[in-house]
XYZ file of C-alpha atoms in Angstrom:
786
model
C 30.152 -25.046 -26.628
C 30.959 -21.426 -25.802
C 27.268 -20.777 -25.166
C 27.133 -23.724 -22.774
C 30.219 -22.477 -20.959
C 28.737 -18.985 -20.771
C 25.497 -20.337 -19.381
C 27.437 -22.434 -16.902
C 29.412 -19.409 -15.719
C 26.139 -17.548 -15.118
C 24.373 -20.393 -13.322
C 27.176 -21.938 -11.270
C 27.532 -19.100 -8.715
C 23.848 -19.573 -7.881
C 24.122 -23.355 -7.853
C 27.010 -23.136 -5.423
C 24.861 -20.993 -3.118
C 21.907 -23.382 -3.324
C 21.961 -23.937 0.423
C 21.769 -20.202 1.035
C 18.973 -19.864 -1.531
C 17.125 -22.835 -0.006
C 17.526 -21.311 3.455
C 16.107 -17.990 2.235
C 13.187 -19.725 0.509
C 12.382 -21.833 3.586
C 12.716 -18.774 5.850
C 10.476 -16.692 3.579
C 7.858 -19.446 3.462
C 8.045 -19.841 7.227
C 7.565 -16.106 7.695
C 4.699 -16.205 5.207
C 2.933 -19.008 7.090
C 3.555 -17.265 10.409
C 2.118 -14.064 8.979
C -0.932 -15.919 7.687
C -1.328 -17.617 11.050
C -1.316 -14.422 13.100
C -2.359 -11.717 10.609
C -5.514 -9.661 11.070
C -7.741 -10.866 8.252
C -10.058 -8.495 6.437
C -13.536 -9.498 5.321
C -15.541 -7.733 2.626
C -19.231 -6.983 2.891
C -21.264 -5.908 -0.134
C -24.767 -4.559 -0.652
C -26.778 -3.330 -3.636
C -29.411 -0.615 -3.763
C -31.433 1.040 -6.495
C -31.761 4.823 -6.484
C -35.291 5.867 -7.419
C -35.673 8.434 -10.140
C -37.237 11.785 -9.295
C -40.841 11.752 -10.484
C -40.744 15.474 -11.230
C -37.436 15.416 -13.054
C -38.901 16.859 -16.273
C -37.354 20.135 -17.321
C -38.759 23.039 -19.193
C -38.001 23.160 -22.921
C -36.078 26.431 -22.447
C -33.800 24.853 -19.792
C -33.218 21.754 -21.932
C -32.306 23.931 -24.906
C -29.764 25.856 -22.839
C -28.289 22.568 -21.577
C -27.808 21.458 -25.168
C -25.541 24.477 -25.589
C -23.560 23.600 -22.445
C -25.343 25.940 -20.019
C -26.502 24.600 -16.643
C -25.171 21.164 -17.553
C -26.457 18.506 -15.181
C -26.674 14.726 -15.561
C -30.173 13.408 -16.084
C -29.392 10.577 -13.702
C -28.697 11.776 -10.178
C -26.899 8.566 -9.142
C -23.490 10.248 -8.927
C -24.892 12.963 -6.680
C -26.533 10.386 -4.433
C -23.247 8.460 -4.166
C -21.579 11.572 -2.779
C -24.442 11.993 -0.324
C -24.085 8.379 0.852
C -20.339 8.885 1.399
C -20.820 12.154 3.276
C -19.324 12.438 6.747
C -22.681 13.455 8.197
C -24.379 10.161 7.324
C -21.341 8.041 8.240
C -21.175 9.878 11.566
C -24.742 8.846 12.363
C -23.884 5.227 11.510
C -20.755 5.190 13.685
C -22.578 6.738 16.632
C -25.517 4.346 16.411
C -23.281 1.248 16.177
C -20.709 2.588 18.705
C -17.790 1.742 16.473
C -15.587 4.104 18.470
C -15.383 1.528 21.280
C -13.531 -1.730 20.531
C -12.954 -4.785 22.720
C -9.937 -7.026 22.122
C -9.466 -10.386 23.845
C -5.744 -11.077 24.076
C -4.493 -14.527 23.128
C -1.057 -16.079 23.390
C 0.255 -14.188 20.352
C -2.282 -11.613 19.202
C -5.493 -9.946 20.326
C -8.783 -10.604 18.533
C -11.625 -8.094 18.424
C -14.843 -9.257 20.087
C -17.670 -7.303 18.473
C -20.683 -9.604 18.329
C -20.487 -10.645 22.000
C -18.184 -8.224 23.825
C -16.919 -9.673 27.112
C -17.706 -6.485 29.075
C -20.141 -3.621 29.202
C -18.941 -0.052 29.821
C -21.240 2.728 30.970
C -20.078 6.353 30.816
C -21.291 9.142 33.048
C -19.957 11.847 30.731
C -21.989 13.216 27.823
C -21.632 11.862 24.307
C -19.882 15.049 23.152
C -17.033 14.236 25.549
C -16.958 10.483 24.900
C -16.784 11.052 21.147
C -13.489 12.955 21.535
C -11.673 10.411 23.746
C -8.558 8.710 22.404
C -7.321 6.144 24.922
C -6.547 2.474 25.410
C -6.586 0.501 28.650
C -6.549 -3.158 29.613
C -8.458 -5.301 32.061
C -7.510 -8.646 33.561
C -10.382 -10.687 35.022
C -9.250 -11.941 38.437
C -12.512 -13.415 39.659
C -16.232 -13.300 39.102
C -16.366 -10.071 41.124
C -13.005 -8.296 40.677
C -10.743 -7.215 37.836
C -7.346 -5.521 37.449
C -7.419 -2.210 35.566
C -4.257 -0.689 34.098
C -3.273 1.845 31.489
C -6.015 4.389 32.241
C -5.656 8.035 33.291
C -7.405 8.643 36.602
C -9.162 11.859 37.460
C -7.109 14.511 39.268
C -9.933 14.779 41.809
C -9.532 11.118 42.679
C -7.733 10.755 45.990
C -6.486 7.590 47.544
C -8.618 7.991 50.599
C -10.579 5.030 49.271
C -7.550 2.729 49.359
C -9.270 0.665 52.003
C -11.895 -0.314 49.436
C -9.534 -0.389 46.412
C -6.522 -2.665 46.352
C -3.407 -1.218 44.674
C -1.097 -3.355 42.560
C 2.215 -2.597 40.914
C 0.699 -3.388 37.544
C -2.640 -1.651 38.050
C -5.616 -1.159 40.342
C -8.124 -3.795 41.429
C -11.806 -2.841 41.167
C -15.075 -4.631 41.646
C -17.552 -5.048 38.814
C -20.186 -2.342 38.956
C -17.942 0.041 40.918
C -17.700 3.631 39.720
C -14.187 4.341 38.416
C -13.133 8.020 38.191
C -11.136 8.865 35.051
C -9.914 11.976 33.288
C -12.973 11.826 31.012
C -15.543 11.104 33.695
C -16.619 8.144 35.766
C -17.099 4.759 34.109
C -18.755 1.565 35.281
C -17.666 -1.852 34.018
C -19.966 -4.866 34.269
C -19.390 -8.438 33.044
C -21.425 -10.241 30.424
C -23.941 -12.816 31.571
C -24.953 -15.941 29.679
C -23.123 -17.806 26.967
C -20.563 -15.008 26.527
C -19.667 -14.862 30.217
C -16.244 -13.325 30.785
C -13.642 -15.998 31.566
C -11.518 -15.644 34.680
C -7.876 -14.919 33.862
C -8.571 -13.463 30.432
C -6.936 -10.198 29.379
C -9.130 -7.672 27.621
C -7.928 -4.507 25.884
C -10.438 -1.703 25.386
C -9.746 0.966 22.783
C -11.766 4.180 22.595
C -11.152 6.262 19.470
C -12.357 9.748 18.506
C -15.463 9.733 16.360
C -13.774 11.886 13.699
C -10.971 9.359 13.340
C -13.384 6.441 13.005
C -15.460 8.374 10.451
C -12.371 9.026 8.325
C -11.424 5.352 8.488
C -14.789 4.096 7.261
C -15.143 6.890 4.714
C -11.795 5.937 3.170
C -12.615 2.206 3.226
C -16.097 2.605 1.753
C -16.214 1.832 -1.971
C -19.320 2.734 -4.013
C -19.516 1.844 -7.685
C -22.131 1.785 -10.406
C -22.395 1.039 -14.071
C -22.966 3.820 -16.564
C -26.624 4.656 -17.237
C -27.719 2.402 -14.377
C -29.411 3.463 -11.148
C -28.154 0.386 -9.220
C -25.079 1.014 -7.095
C -22.876 -1.446 -5.216
C -21.541 -0.646 -1.754
C -18.585 -2.557 -0.320
C -16.293 -2.187 2.662
C -13.522 -4.208 4.291
C -13.199 -4.787 8.024
C -11.412 -7.143 10.394
C -14.801 -8.323 11.672
C -17.277 -9.542 9.061
C -20.302 -8.667 11.182
C -19.134 -5.061 11.587
C -18.840 -4.628 7.833
C -22.364 -5.983 7.243
C -23.913 -3.898 10.000
C -22.188 -0.789 8.730
C -23.621 -1.120 5.216
C -27.150 -1.921 6.445
C -27.119 1.017 8.830
C -25.646 3.286 6.130
C -28.528 2.506 3.761
C -31.004 3.097 6.574
C -29.525 6.493 7.475
C -29.399 7.519 3.812
C -33.117 6.791 3.382
C -33.860 8.751 6.529
C -31.911 11.721 5.185
C -33.799 11.663 1.871
C -37.152 11.373 3.654
C -36.253 14.378 5.812
C -35.565 16.406 2.660
C -38.960 15.466 1.246
C -40.658 16.402 4.504
C -39.002 19.808 4.374
C -40.754 20.546 1.046
C -44.100 19.349 2.384
C -43.682 21.355 5.592
C -42.851 24.490 3.638
C -45.983 24.043 1.487
C -48.162 23.377 4.543
C -46.819 26.453 6.297
C -47.554 28.603 3.269
C -51.122 27.265 2.960
C -51.825 27.786 6.687
C -50.629 31.372 6.484
C -52.860 31.998 3.458
C -55.820 30.362 5.232
C -55.485 32.728 8.162
C -55.548 35.753 5.834
C -58.435 34.420 3.709
C -60.417 33.549 6.839
C -60.128 37.130 8.077
C -61.045 38.545 4.648
C -64.030 36.180 4.339
C -65.254 37.270 7.778
C -65.056 40.900 6.736
C -67.050 40.233 3.517
C -69.692 38.251 5.418
C -70.008 41.090 7.910
C -70.411 43.632 5.073
C -73.102 41.488 3.460
C -74.900 41.174 6.782
C -74.753 44.960 7.309
C -76.146 45.738 3.837
C -78.965 43.244 4.282
C -79.870 44.738 7.658
C -79.605 48.322 6.422
C -81.581 47.851 3.210
C -83.941 45.231 4.590
C -83.064 42.784 1.842
C -84.253 39.246 2.395
C -84.811 37.671 -1.101
C -84.106 39.104 -4.534
C -86.714 38.655 -7.275
C -85.349 37.870 -10.642
C -86.471 40.446 -13.146
C -84.996 38.843 -16.177
C -83.866 35.235 -16.284
C -81.857 35.804 -19.430
C -79.805 38.694 -18.081
C -79.409 37.055 -14.736
C -78.094 33.864 -16.294
C -75.593 35.819 -18.395
C -74.583 37.824 -15.386
C -74.107 34.648 -13.319
C -71.806 33.090 -15.899
C -69.791 36.279 -16.193
C -69.475 36.507 -12.433
C -68.103 32.943 -12.249
C -65.420 33.882 -14.706
C -64.688 37.032 -12.712
C -64.321 34.962 -9.521
C -61.921 32.501 -11.168
C -59.818 35.302 -12.674
C -59.666 37.224 -9.390
C -58.622 34.065 -7.530
C -55.768 33.490 -10.005
C -54.597 37.095 -9.528
C -54.711 36.620 -5.750
C -52.657 33.389 -5.916
C -50.117 35.092 -8.154
C -49.773 37.916 -5.619
C -49.255 35.376 -2.815
C -46.522 33.641 -4.776
C -44.777 36.936 -5.640
C -44.826 37.952 -1.979
C -43.254 34.617 -0.954
C -40.527 34.926 -3.603
C -39.743 38.500 -2.555
C -39.235 37.448 1.084
C -36.606 34.760 0.153
C -33.271 36.586 -0.146
C -30.937 33.611 0.573
C -32.066 31.301 -2.263
C -32.271 28.445 0.271
C -36.037 28.422 1.013
C -38.442 26.163 -0.791
C -41.430 27.475 -2.788
C -44.952 26.112 -2.240
C -45.822 23.593 -4.907
C -49.131 22.952 -6.689
C -51.140 25.771 -5.035
C -53.651 26.024 -7.907
C -52.197 28.449 -10.438
C -53.723 27.451 -13.760
C -50.534 27.797 -15.841
C -48.685 24.417 -15.978
C -45.322 26.063 -16.701
C -45.458 27.814 -13.308
C -45.771 24.443 -11.550
C -42.868 22.990 -13.561
C -40.583 25.931 -12.770
C -41.557 25.747 -9.069
C -40.772 22.015 -8.915
C -37.431 22.498 -10.679
C -36.579 25.376 -8.324
C -37.287 23.229 -5.222
C -35.181 20.339 -6.555
C -32.190 22.635 -7.090
C -32.602 24.219 -3.632
C -32.693 20.775 -1.997
C -29.613 19.664 -3.849
C -27.761 22.854 -2.958
C -28.654 22.523 0.744
C -27.532 18.892 0.744
C -24.156 19.701 -0.800
C -23.649 22.624 1.606
C -23.575 20.110 4.458
C -20.212 18.814 3.258
C -18.915 21.770 1.248
C -18.846 25.572 1.005
C -20.386 28.281 -1.169
C -17.174 28.389 -3.234
C -17.607 24.830 -4.505
C -17.956 24.955 -8.323
C -20.981 22.665 -8.171
C -22.736 24.911 -5.623
C -21.885 27.996 -7.668
C -23.427 26.335 -10.697
C -26.546 25.409 -8.704
C -26.873 28.983 -7.394
C -26.730 30.292 -10.961
C -29.465 27.881 -12.010
C -31.621 28.832 -8.982
C -31.314 32.549 -9.750
C -32.168 31.926 -13.398
C -35.248 29.891 -12.468
C -36.333 32.538 -9.931
C -36.023 35.182 -12.613
C -37.998 33.050 -15.077
C -40.640 32.340 -12.435
C -41.009 36.035 -11.540
C -41.317 37.000 -15.190
C -43.858 34.260 -15.841
C -45.934 35.320 -12.830
C -45.810 38.957 -13.961
C -46.943 38.054 -17.482
C -49.677 35.819 -16.158
C -50.908 38.479 -13.751
C -51.029 41.078 -16.554
C -53.035 38.689 -18.713
C -55.474 37.908 -15.890
C -55.855 41.602 -15.064
C -56.747 42.306 -18.677
C -59.254 39.451 -18.615
C -60.667 40.738 -15.356
C -61.115 44.247 -16.832
C -62.895 42.809 -19.832
C -65.150 40.694 -17.621
C -65.881 43.674 -15.374
C -66.788 45.804 -18.379
C -69.046 43.043 -19.630
C -70.613 42.791 -16.202
C -71.305 46.503 -16.145
C -72.910 46.268 -19.541
C -75.218 43.510 -18.356
C -75.944 45.363 -15.114
C -77.000 48.462 -16.971
C -79.516 46.416 -18.831
C -81.088 45.258 -15.625
C -82.836 48.563 -15.295
C -85.354 47.271 -12.899
C -82.726 46.295 -10.267
C -82.369 48.977 -7.636
C -78.958 50.320 -6.755
C -78.986 48.753 -3.323
C -79.501 45.330 -4.829
C -76.465 45.867 -7.070
C -74.377 46.817 -4.032
C -75.445 43.641 -2.295
C -74.600 41.668 -5.428
C -71.058 43.128 -5.384
C -70.639 42.108 -1.783
C -71.994 38.664 -2.559
C -69.523 38.353 -5.434
C -66.590 39.110 -3.093
C -68.018 36.656 -0.633
C -68.056 33.921 -3.287
C -64.440 34.703 -4.278
C -63.164 34.462 -0.698
C -65.218 31.355 0.013
C -63.920 29.587 -3.106
C -60.335 30.488 -2.237
C -60.834 29.292 1.339
C -62.214 25.929 0.258
C -59.419 25.525 -2.290
C -56.732 26.159 0.339
C -58.381 23.661 2.686
C -58.206 21.071 -0.082
C -54.513 21.727 -0.720
C -53.758 21.522 2.999
C -55.290 18.059 3.125
C -53.257 16.998 0.107
C -50.066 18.234 1.816
C -50.970 16.320 4.987
C -51.474 13.131 2.978
C -48.147 13.635 1.202
C -46.464 14.201 4.574
C -47.835 10.940 5.910
C -47.008 8.824 2.864
C -43.268 8.855 2.042
C -41.215 6.093 0.410
C -37.469 5.482 0.781
C -35.249 6.791 -1.998
C -33.014 3.686 -2.004
C -34.610 0.340 -2.717
C -32.556 -2.519 -1.282
C -31.642 -4.984 -4.013
C -29.264 -7.111 -1.903
C -28.866 -6.841 1.831
C -25.327 -6.536 3.152
C -23.525 -9.867 3.073
C -20.002 -10.671 4.254
C -18.339 -13.895 3.156
C -16.497 -16.040 5.686
C -13.573 -16.166 3.278
C -11.193 -13.254 3.948
C -10.221 -10.953 1.111
C -6.915 -9.942 2.673
C -4.393 -11.247 3.196
C -4.857 -13.889 0.501
C -2.845 -17.054 1.271
C -1.918 -17.838 -2.377
C -0.612 -14.312 -2.912
C 1.302 -14.327 0.392
C 2.865 -17.727 -0.366
C 3.684 -16.639 -3.921
C 5.192 -13.402 -2.590
C 7.209 -15.389 -0.044
C 8.505 -17.659 -2.808
C 9.386 -14.699 -5.024
C 11.159 -12.919 -2.173
C 12.745 -16.170 -1.010
C 14.221 -16.751 -4.441
C 14.634 -13.141 -5.496
C 16.437 -11.799 -2.439
C 19.360 -14.268 -2.434
C 19.598 -14.229 -6.232
C 19.727 -10.424 -6.303
C 22.188 -10.465 -3.408
C 24.409 -12.984 -5.181
C 24.092 -11.043 -8.428
C 25.092 -7.761 -6.769
C 27.942 -9.487 -4.981
C 29.204 -10.923 -8.259
C 28.638 -7.597 -10.011
C 30.745 -5.741 -7.462
C 33.313 -8.523 -7.216
C 36.389 -7.580 -9.284
C 38.491 -10.541 -8.150
C 39.858 -13.239 -10.436
C 38.106 -16.560 -9.817
C 38.514 -18.867 -12.798
C 40.252 -19.426 -16.103
C 37.544 -17.443 -17.880
C 38.351 -14.359 -15.797
C 42.059 -14.829 -16.569
C 41.581 -15.244 -20.294
C 39.343 -12.160 -20.451
C 42.092 -9.993 -18.946
C 45.368 -11.394 -20.310
C 46.718 -13.276 -23.330
C 49.316 -15.229 -21.340
C 49.305 -19.035 -21.861
C 47.413 -20.848 -19.150
C 49.360 -23.637 -17.443
C 46.648 -24.976 -15.122
C 44.856 -24.408 -11.856
C 45.302 -25.657 -8.299
C 42.139 -26.423 -6.334
C 41.521 -24.989 -2.895
C 42.170 -27.541 -0.168
C 40.652 -27.720 3.300
C 43.390 -29.918 4.703
C 45.900 -28.343 7.040
C 48.738 -30.288 5.352
C 49.841 -28.040 2.488
C 52.292 -30.565 0.992
C 51.347 -33.405 -1.284
C 52.635 -36.945 -0.871
C 53.698 -39.634 -3.301
C 50.576 -41.731 -2.772
C 48.029 -38.954 -2.817
C 44.676 -39.021 -4.582
C 43.532 -35.574 -3.518
C 42.449 -33.058 -6.187
C 45.446 -30.896 -5.325
C 47.911 -33.758 -5.954
C 46.179 -34.544 -9.262
C 46.411 -30.878 -10.235
C 50.171 -30.812 -9.669
C 50.503 -34.020 -11.672
C 48.671 -32.287 -14.516
C 50.964 -29.257 -14.246
C 53.969 -31.557 -14.121
C 52.859 -33.146 -17.390
C 52.334 -29.750 -19.007
C 55.820 -28.619 -17.945
C 57.434 -31.697 -19.447
C 55.746 -30.898 -22.722
C 56.811 -27.245 -22.611
C 60.445 -28.048 -21.716
C 60.886 -31.195 -23.793
C 63.620 -29.589 -25.963
C 65.985 -29.123 -22.984
C 67.889 -32.376 -22.474
C 71.580 -31.609 -21.776
C 71.036 -29.703 -18.540
C 68.520 -29.007 -15.806
C 65.232 -27.390 -16.685
C 65.063 -24.132 -14.687
C 61.546 -23.052 -13.624
C 60.956 -19.751 -11.825
C 57.825 -19.276 -9.705
C 56.630 -15.723 -8.993
C 53.422 -13.717 -8.430
C 52.044 -10.208 -8.380
C 52.010 -9.762 -4.629
C 52.487 -11.758 -1.468
C 50.133 -14.435 -0.051
C 49.233 -15.814 -3.474
C 50.675 -19.287 -2.800
C 53.922 -18.786 -4.701
C 56.090 -20.734 -2.240
C 53.367 -23.357 -1.773
C 53.252 -23.887 -5.548
C 57.055 -24.090 -5.888
C 57.414 -26.694 -3.116
C 54.560 -28.939 -4.259
C 55.707 -28.706 -7.880
C 59.225 -29.759 -6.798
C 57.780 -32.628 -4.766
C 55.571 -33.782 -7.651
C 58.587 -33.809 -10.013
C 60.718 -35.677 -7.470
C 58.079 -38.397 -7.192
C 58.940 -39.324 -10.820
C 62.526 -40.079 -9.607
C 63.898 -36.927 -11.183
C 66.568 -34.975 -9.331
C 64.946 -31.741 -8.236
C 66.517 -28.736 -6.533
C 64.419 -26.044 -4.860
C 66.198 -22.684 -4.563
C 64.625 -20.054 -2.347
C 65.593 -16.686 -3.873
C 62.947 -14.717 -1.969
C 65.598 -13.535 0.455
C 63.425 -10.761 1.860
C 60.513 -12.833 3.200
C 61.485 -16.531 2.900
C 58.626 -18.979 3.471
C 59.568 -22.195 1.679
C 61.866 -23.328 4.465
C 59.021 -22.885 6.958
C 56.831 -25.317 4.988
C 59.696 -27.891 4.880
C 60.975 -27.329 8.418
C 64.509 -26.582 7.084
C 67.059 -24.529 9.004
C 67.437 -21.169 7.279
C 70.529 -19.860 9.069
C 72.882 -20.807 6.223
C 72.005 -20.699 2.553
C 71.935 -18.664 -0.651
C 72.842 -15.288 0.830
C 75.788 -16.845 2.619
C 77.012 -18.347 -0.665
C 76.681 -15.092 -2.601
C 78.256 -13.002 0.102
C 81.188 -15.295 0.835
C 83.318 -16.550 -2.048
C 84.773 -19.279 0.143
C 81.434 -21.023 0.561
C 80.840 -23.864 -1.862
C 77.540 -24.843 -3.458
C 77.580 -28.252 -1.827
C 77.695 -26.589 1.577
C 74.366 -24.807 1.153
C 72.408 -27.724 -0.337
C 70.126 -29.378 2.196
C 69.281 -33.052 1.642
C 65.871 -34.498 2.460
C 65.970 -37.712 4.423
C 62.478 -38.741 3.305
C 63.121 -38.015 -0.400
C 66.477 -38.711 -2.003
C 65.461 -36.929 -5.233
C 64.578 -33.623 -3.572
C 67.205 -31.108 -2.360
C 66.827 -27.551 -1.061
C 68.926 -24.401 -1.002
C 67.451 -22.139 1.684
C 67.607 -18.348 1.377
C 69.971 -17.964 4.317
C 70.381 -14.917 6.492
C 68.232 -11.969 5.404
C 70.676 -9.347 4.022
C 70.374 -5.538 4.216
C 70.897 -5.188 0.423
C 69.003 -8.057 -1.268
C 68.812 -6.443 -4.751
C 72.564 -5.753 -4.933
C 73.309 -9.201 -3.606
C 71.315 -10.910 -6.395
C 73.271 -8.930 -9.010
C 76.453 -10.740 -7.972
C 78.297 -13.091 -10.372
C 78.043 -15.758 -7.735
C 74.417 -16.285 -8.814
C 75.643 -17.236 -12.285
C 78.160 -19.638 -10.759
C 75.406 -21.225 -8.683
C 73.139 -21.948 -11.659
C 76.025 -23.155 -13.829
C 77.087 -25.680 -11.226
C 73.677 -27.058 -10.209
C 72.414 -27.263 -13.809
C 74.628 -30.278 -14.412
C 73.621 -32.038 -11.190
C 69.807 -31.933 -11.390
C 67.010 -32.606 -13.810
C 64.801 -29.758 -12.571
C 65.581 -26.565 -10.700
C 62.562 -24.871 -9.103
C 63.266 -21.274 -8.048
C 60.960 -19.620 -5.497
C 61.309 -15.908 -6.269
C 60.005 -12.677 -4.810
C 56.727 -11.097 -6.020
C 57.388 -8.980 -9.121
C 54.681 -6.507 -8.152
C 56.511 -5.576 -4.946
C 60.296 -5.699 -5.649
C 62.676 -6.022 -8.618
C 64.606 -9.000 -7.239
C 62.995 -11.473 -9.628
C 63.688 -9.337 -12.684
C 67.399 -9.262 -11.795
C 67.744 -13.043 -12.063
C 65.011 -13.750 -14.663
C 67.663 -14.440 -17.360
C 68.513 -17.780 -15.732
C 64.961 -19.125 -16.178
C 63.806 -21.477 -18.914
C 60.150 -20.897 -17.949
C 58.235 -18.613 -15.610
C 55.178 -19.721 -13.669
C 53.165 -16.636 -12.720
C 50.958 -17.646 -9.784
C 47.582 -15.909 -9.464
C 45.486 -16.632 -6.377
C 41.774 -16.984 -7.143
C 39.495 -14.776 -5.084
C 42.436 -12.698 -3.865
C 43.953 -10.693 -6.683
C 41.879 -8.172 -8.635
C 41.534 -8.050 -12.390
C 43.266 -4.686 -12.404
C 46.295 -6.162 -10.628
C 46.412 -8.876 -13.271
C 47.430 -6.233 -15.795
C 50.944 -6.349 -14.304
C 51.339 -9.913 -15.550
C 50.097 -8.903 -19.002
C 52.585 -6.051 -19.139
C 55.424 -8.397 -18.137
C 54.333 -10.824 -20.863
C 53.933 -8.148 -23.531
C 57.290 -6.569 -22.751
C 58.908 -10.047 -22.510
C 60.414 -9.216 -19.147
C 59.874 -12.814 -17.986
C 60.876 -15.603 -20.425
C 58.253 -18.174 -21.501
C 55.744 -16.877 -19.021
C 52.704 -19.040 -18.080
C 49.777 -18.349 -15.765
C 48.894 -20.756 -12.953
C 45.641 -20.132 -11.102
C 45.943 -21.098 -7.443
C 43.357 -21.809 -4.710
C 40.425 -22.312 -7.101
C 37.181 -23.219 -5.338
C 35.707 -25.968 -7.533
C 32.575 -26.097 -5.395
C 31.627 -22.718 -6.869
C 32.016 -24.087 -10.357
C 35.428 -22.500 -10.948
C 38.205 -24.497 -12.651
C 38.045 -27.913 -14.242
C 37.922 -30.196 -11.231
C 40.195 -33.128 -10.495
C 40.032 -36.608 -9.059
C 39.706 -39.950 -10.789
C 39.469 -43.395 -9.230
C 39.467 -44.157 -5.522
C 42.096 -44.088 -2.858
C 43.430 -47.606 -1.913
C 41.941 -48.872 1.335
C 43.987 -50.985 3.727
C 42.483 -54.399 4.310
C 41.891 -55.577 7.817
C 43.832 -58.593 9.127
C 40.775 -60.812 9.116
C 40.174 -60.056 5.452
C 43.807 -60.936 4.678
C 43.495 -64.225 6.538
C 40.267 -65.024 4.700
C 41.925 -64.368 1.357
């Protein structure tokens, strides 16, 4: 039972405020629907691409071993690096410029403006350069007045613009009227506005707002909104972005993929171009050297009159020919190594690419060269959006320097080996030459020249072959990102989501008033119900009086109102409490903590309720400082209690006022307000008054002063059989109620009982009264019928 009462006390304050809660819920839902009706919806576009793996991503065993120990750590999959490249400002800037996202057209409706992207209602042509247009931050509006004219407002005109053309341009208080196609001078250059033709023809009377934003601001917006994700160990990445226009989001992703592929292809072309440039430079040098050798051979032949050489020994000649081929191959390798060393020595910035696959026989050289170029490309790409101090770039620079050092050392070792081989071959060649004793010296000189000629010719043909390979590679390039799914934007918006908005509105609609009511109750320290009273004091509880809306504060004999029923209940309780007093009047004092608690109202209605049982009741108004009971009863207060106490000649019968409408109810008014009320109440005449009236009445109700303000009540408390301590609900604080507890504990007021006044039963406070229905007078025709 206590748990039910506790639950009821918690719930009832909210139940009483159900109208307020319902109003908040309905208002929140209405605001939610209005928001959904006029909100700017966001649509999400998604696309999927697959990043192709680098074909030459194999590393040298030495590098892999160092990576195992944590040195030069780099993910085998370059997807994360490519994601950063895709999100770079440089690529997004190209997308924004190509799609002209910095210029927006809004068609204003009755409540909000909607962006028109697919079919903009107007076309704007700028005379200024793109570098100026891309820095503009302005908004202006246009109202279409006719098929030829429009009203322009909100734009900054050029300072050079004078109003000498006012004859051609009509001025308006709200803006300036221009004709379509007319040049309009502005602070950022002249613009020309033309209408759309066809299905998207601009409607007359429509208002159009044009917003031009700086490119940097638009780039930041799309960079922040762009979301790129991928699964671990997968080369497929998902791109998504939200925008108020679904078509813009789709176009952005498609164009972003296109620009990314272009950027990767440009990087590949840079490597090919560097290789081609190196080969062309080498061809020029070899061509000159080959010309010199041919000229020397021609000179020797002319000088020595050599036309055709007879073979003296086929065996020695064959051996010599094989040895010479090996000499040519070794010399060509040494020459290529020298070319590569010269190219490396010229690169001091570590940002130039090395020629790849130029014919050096050692496969490790080609692997190191390819790895070096990959790192240089990656470093250059990151430098576009970062600085040399970036930890990633520092790491790449360290790797590049290490690879350059390894490459230089490998080339040096290889050159030393080839030089040793060349020396051995040359010594072998000399040995064979010495055996050809029949060959004259001049023929050997010509053979040396011919050998050099073969070396240069072989190198020349080899470089021509590599140049053709580079040209083919330059012409055949494939995109780095393979499109798995083209960009697609659903017609269903992703934000705001109606279920979430409605749910949020319901939560706020319920939560706000409940929290407000809870905080109000938490901060409320007033006494409201019997539970609050019993928590603070141990004084017996007599009953409670409900709050009444009626202006008539007095009850009547035939009265079925809750207030009348409450006083009947209190009347019954008093009879039980005072049942042992039979030989004299039962004296009941009514007091309170402070004023305006309904003390006089309670005393009068209690006296009336007792008189309705045909018991003689006397109401004595002892609150001689601020008398109010006589005001309720419309009784003359010029002569009363104070006159009796102050004048020994005045009799009790002279101060008793009879009620014409109630023979059982008499009143002793307070009388003239004295200057010394406390001293007056200490007079023996008060004792005489109570002694005399106690034998004439069944009940004596005494309206006293508030004990929390003055001591008047305590001076006459000895004459009381029972004290009713009135507490007004919603008025007195729990701290003030401690005065009543102290009076009860110290037994300053005999047989003290608490009465809770002005209880609002609609809030769930009190017990509630009312049983049966009020008698209804029958009409005359119903009486006749009966």
